[in-house]
GROMACS .gro file of C-alpha atoms in nm:
model
  187
    1VAL     CA    1   0.000   0.000   0.000
    2ARG     CA    2   0.280   0.238   0.090
    3VAL     CA    3   0.450   0.187  -0.247
    4LEU     CA    4   0.127   0.211  -0.446
    5GLN     CA    5   0.025   0.533  -0.271
    6ASN     CA    6   0.378   0.679  -0.281
    7VAL     CA    7   0.395   0.760   0.090
    8HIS     CA    8   0.684   0.724   0.335
    9SER     CA    9   0.502   0.516   0.597
   10ASP     CA   10   0.209   0.275   0.620
   11TYR     CA   11   0.055   0.524   0.860
   12GLU     CA   12   0.039   0.784   0.581
   13SER     CA   13  -0.164   0.547   0.363
   14ASP     CA   14  -0.541   0.552   0.323
   15VAL     CA   15  -0.556   0.255   0.558
   16PHE     CA   16  -0.452   0.463   0.861
   17ILE     CA   17  -0.464   0.833   0.773
   18PRO     CA   18  -0.844   0.874   0.810
   19VAL     CA   19  -0.821   0.748   1.170
   20ILE     CA   20  -0.518   0.968   1.236
   21ARG     CA   21  -0.708   1.271   1.097
   22GLU     CA   22  -1.000   1.196   1.329
   23ILE     CA   23  -0.763   1.169   1.625
   24GLU     CA   24  -0.623   1.509   1.526
   25LYS     CA   25  -0.975   1.651   1.508
   26ILE     CA   26  -1.090   1.529   1.848
   27SER     CA   27  -0.757   1.586   2.026
   28GLY     CA   28  -0.676   1.925   1.876
   29LYS     CA   29  -0.319   1.803   1.819
   30LYS     CA   30  -0.134   1.769   1.488
   31TYR     CA   31   0.014   1.440   1.368
   32SER     CA   32   0.383   1.418   1.283
   33GLY     CA   33   0.578   1.126   1.139
   34ASP     CA   34   0.845   1.158   1.409
   35ASP     CA   35   0.838   1.019   1.765
   36SER     CA   36   0.572   1.269   1.871
   37GLY     CA   37   0.335   1.085   1.636
   38ILE     CA   38   0.368   0.752   1.817
   39PRO     CA   39   0.041   0.795   2.011
   40PHE     CA   40  -0.147   0.856   1.684
   41ARG     CA   41   0.007   0.547   1.525
   42VAL     CA   42  -0.056   0.321   1.826
   43ILE     CA   43  -0.417   0.435   1.860
   44SER     CA   44  -0.494   0.406   1.488
   45ASP     CA   45  -0.343   0.058   1.470
   46HIS     CA   46  -0.509  -0.069   1.786
   47ILE     CA   47  -0.858   0.065   1.710
   48ARG     CA   48  -0.853  -0.120   1.378
   49SER     CA   49  -0.752  -0.442   1.554
   50LEU     CA   50  -1.023  -0.395   1.815
   51VAL     CA   51  -1.297  -0.331   1.557
   52PHE     CA   52  -1.215  -0.643   1.357
   53SER     CA   53  -1.156  -0.867   1.658
   54ILE     CA   54  -1.478  -0.768   1.833
   55THR     CA   55  -1.665  -0.814   1.505
   56ASP     CA   56  -1.520  -1.165   1.485
   57GLY     CA   57  -1.659  -1.247   1.831
   58ALA     CA   58  -1.368  -1.169   2.062
   59PHE     CA   59  -1.441  -0.976   2.380
   60PRO     CA   60  -1.200  -0.797   2.616
   61SER     CA   61  -1.142  -1.019   2.918
   62ASN     CA   62  -0.876  -1.154   3.152
   63GLU     CA   63  -0.783  -1.462   2.953
   64GLY     CA   64  -0.692  -1.588   2.608
   65ARG     CA   65  -0.762  -1.371   2.307
   66GLY     CA   66  -0.980  -1.150   2.525
   67TYR     CA   67  -0.674  -1.061   2.730
   68VAL     CA   68  -0.491  -0.957   2.413
   69LEU     CA   69  -0.783  -0.730   2.325
   70ARG     CA   70  -0.794  -0.583   2.674
   71ARG     CA   71  -0.422  -0.506   2.654
   72LEU     CA   72  -0.458  -0.346   2.310
   73LEU     CA   73  -0.744  -0.130   2.429
   74ARG     CA   74  -0.566  -0.027   2.747
   75ARG     CA   75  -0.246   0.053   2.562
   76ALA     CA   76  -0.433   0.268   2.308
   77TYR     CA   77  -0.625   0.435   2.589
   78ARG     CA   78  -0.304   0.512   2.775
   79TYR     CA   79  -0.148   0.662   2.463
   80GLY     CA   80  -0.458   0.879   2.440
   81ARG     CA   81  -0.353   1.031   2.772
   82LYS     CA   82  -0.034   1.147   2.596
   83LEU     CA   83  -0.262   1.344   2.363
   84ASP     CA   84  -0.443   1.487   2.668
   85PHE     CA   85  -0.755   1.276   2.627
   86THR     CA   86  -0.943   1.226   2.951
   87GLY     CA   87  -1.229   0.984   2.973
   88THR     CA   88  -1.350   0.772   2.685
   89PHE     CA   89  -1.248   0.848   2.329
   90LEU     CA   90  -1.160   0.524   2.147
   91TYR     CA   91  -1.522   0.431   2.078
   92ARG     CA   92  -1.550   0.762   1.886
   93LEU     CA   93  -1.302   0.627   1.629
   94VAL     CA   94  -1.503   0.316   1.540
   95HIS     CA   95  -1.710   0.497   1.277
   96VAL     CA   96  -1.393   0.600   1.088
   97VAL     CA   97  -1.273   0.240   1.064
   98VAL     CA   98  -1.623   0.136   0.955
   99ASN     CA   99  -1.637   0.412   0.692
  100CYS     CA  100  -1.295   0.312   0.554
  101MET     CA  101  -1.331  -0.065   0.563
  102GLY     CA  102  -1.706  -0.128   0.568
  103LYS     CA  103  -1.748  -0.188   0.194
  104ALA     CA  104  -1.486  -0.462   0.193
  105PHE     CA  105  -1.597  -0.597   0.532
  106PRO     CA  106  -1.974  -0.535   0.566
  107GLU     CA  107  -1.988  -0.724   0.895
  108ILE     CA  108  -1.816  -0.433   1.073
  109THR     CA  109  -2.088  -0.200   0.946
  110GLN     CA  110  -2.358  -0.433   1.077
  111ARG     CA  111  -2.197  -0.451   1.422
  112LYS     CA  112  -2.085  -0.087   1.455
  113GLU     CA  113  -2.308   0.005   1.753
  114TYR     CA  114  -2.219  -0.316   1.934
  115ILE     CA  115  -1.846  -0.253   1.885
  116GLU     CA  116  -1.880   0.105   2.011
  117LYS     CA  117  -2.069  -0.015   2.318
  118ILE     CA  118  -1.808  -0.281   2.404
  119ILE     CA  119  -1.514  -0.043   2.358
  120ARG     CA  120  -1.677   0.240   2.554
  121SER     CA  121  -1.766   0.009   2.842
  122GLU     CA  122  -1.410  -0.125   2.862
  123GLU     CA  123  -1.269   0.229   2.845
  124GLU     CA  124  -1.491   0.342   3.132
  125ARG     CA  125  -1.379   0.048   3.344
  126PHE     CA  126  -1.014   0.108   3.266
  127ASP     CA  127  -1.041   0.482   3.329
  128GLN     CA  128  -1.122   0.412   3.693
  129THR     CA  129  -0.831   0.168   3.726
  130LEU     CA  130  -0.589   0.395   3.545
  131GLY     CA  131  -0.672   0.705   3.743
  132GLN     CA  132  -0.598   0.543   4.077
  133GLY     CA  133  -0.301   0.341   3.955
  134ILE     CA  134  -0.125   0.627   3.774
  135GLU     CA  135  -0.131   0.834   4.090
  136LYS     CA  136   0.020   0.550   4.294
  137ILE     CA  137   0.283   0.443   4.041
  138ASN     CA  138   0.401   0.802   3.997
  139LEU     CA  139   0.459   0.823   4.372
  140ILE     CA  140   0.645   0.492   4.369
  141ILE     CA  141   0.864   0.597   4.073
  142GLU     CA  142   0.935   0.933   4.236
  143LYS     CA  143   1.042   0.753   4.555
  144CYS     CA  144   1.269   0.517   4.356
  145LEU     CA  145   1.435   0.801   4.167
  146LYS     CA  146   1.490   1.009   4.482
  147SER     CA  147   1.660   0.716   4.652
  148LYS     CA  148   1.855   0.640   4.332
  149GLN     CA  149   1.695   0.296   4.300
  150LYS     CA  150   1.637   0.169   3.949
  151GLN     CA  151   1.382  -0.100   4.033
  152ILE     CA  152   1.032  -0.100   4.174
  153SER     CA  153   0.994  -0.372   4.434
  154GLY     CA  154   0.783  -0.677   4.360
  155MET     CA  155   0.570  -0.590   4.664
  156ASP     CA  156   0.489  -0.245   4.522
  157VAL     CA  157   0.404  -0.397   4.181
  158PHE     CA  158   0.183  -0.655   4.351
  159ASN     CA  159   0.013  -0.388   4.563
  160LEU     CA  160  -0.068  -0.187   4.251
  161TYR     CA  161  -0.216  -0.499   4.094
  162ASP     CA  162  -0.395  -0.644   4.395
  163THR     CA  163  -0.527  -0.325   4.554
  164TYR     CA  164  -0.585  -0.104   4.249
  165GLY     CA  165  -0.626  -0.358   3.967
  166PHE     CA  166  -0.331  -0.200   3.787
  167PRO     CA  167  -0.181  -0.454   3.541
  168MET     CA  168   0.183  -0.555   3.583
  169ASP     CA  169   0.257  -0.505   3.213
  170LEU     CA  170   0.135  -0.146   3.235
  171THR     CA  171   0.344  -0.090   3.548
  172ARG     CA  172   0.646  -0.225   3.356
  173LEU     CA  173   0.575   0.007   3.061
  174ILE     CA  174   0.535   0.319   3.274
  175ALA     CA  175   0.842   0.233   3.479
  176ALA     CA  176   1.049   0.186   3.162
  177GLU     CA  177   0.951   0.535   3.047
  178HIS     CA  178   1.137   0.659   3.355
  179SER     CA  179   1.433   0.419   3.308
  180VAL     CA  180   1.317   0.208   3.601
  181THR     CA  181   1.256  -0.168   3.599
  182ILE     CA  182   1.025  -0.383   3.809
  183ASP     CA  183   1.112  -0.686   4.016
  184GLU     CA  184   0.902  -0.941   3.831
  185MET     CA  185   1.041  -1.238   4.021
  186LYS     CA  186   0.929  -1.098   4.357
  187PHE     CA  187   0.597  -0.992   4.205
   0.00000   0.00000   0.00000
């Protein structure tokens, strides 16, 4: 597609750019092909995966393929925070994917409202988890950095998970952004 459309990146092709333009519209931010555009690319990729997977009968959950969907949704949602989104927003991108791909895949058009409902519900649930967990992990990271530690204890990671429902993989990702690791063995 990239070669046929003479663009520098898959994300500049007509497969992704409509979603990226919608993200620009609702975020008020401008897309760039450099590192600052990563949130746009992650969100546009993940919303497409979510639309097709939910259409095919998958459902975000804690196990199997549902866990993969939940992680995709949560990762996209978290990248939305980097674009200053608060609250739900991913479900608002479903119609763009449907408009772009609905002729070739009519089943996504038929299930559009269902897909939006599932994504919005999962976003709302994760928003509560994320809000509490982000606050706590930021305090933990701040404490680590002040004491010149480069690893979050397994107990702290477990506490985030057990008390606040904050997933370990998300803790690992946020910690890595601050050049801190987590003690997975102790977790």
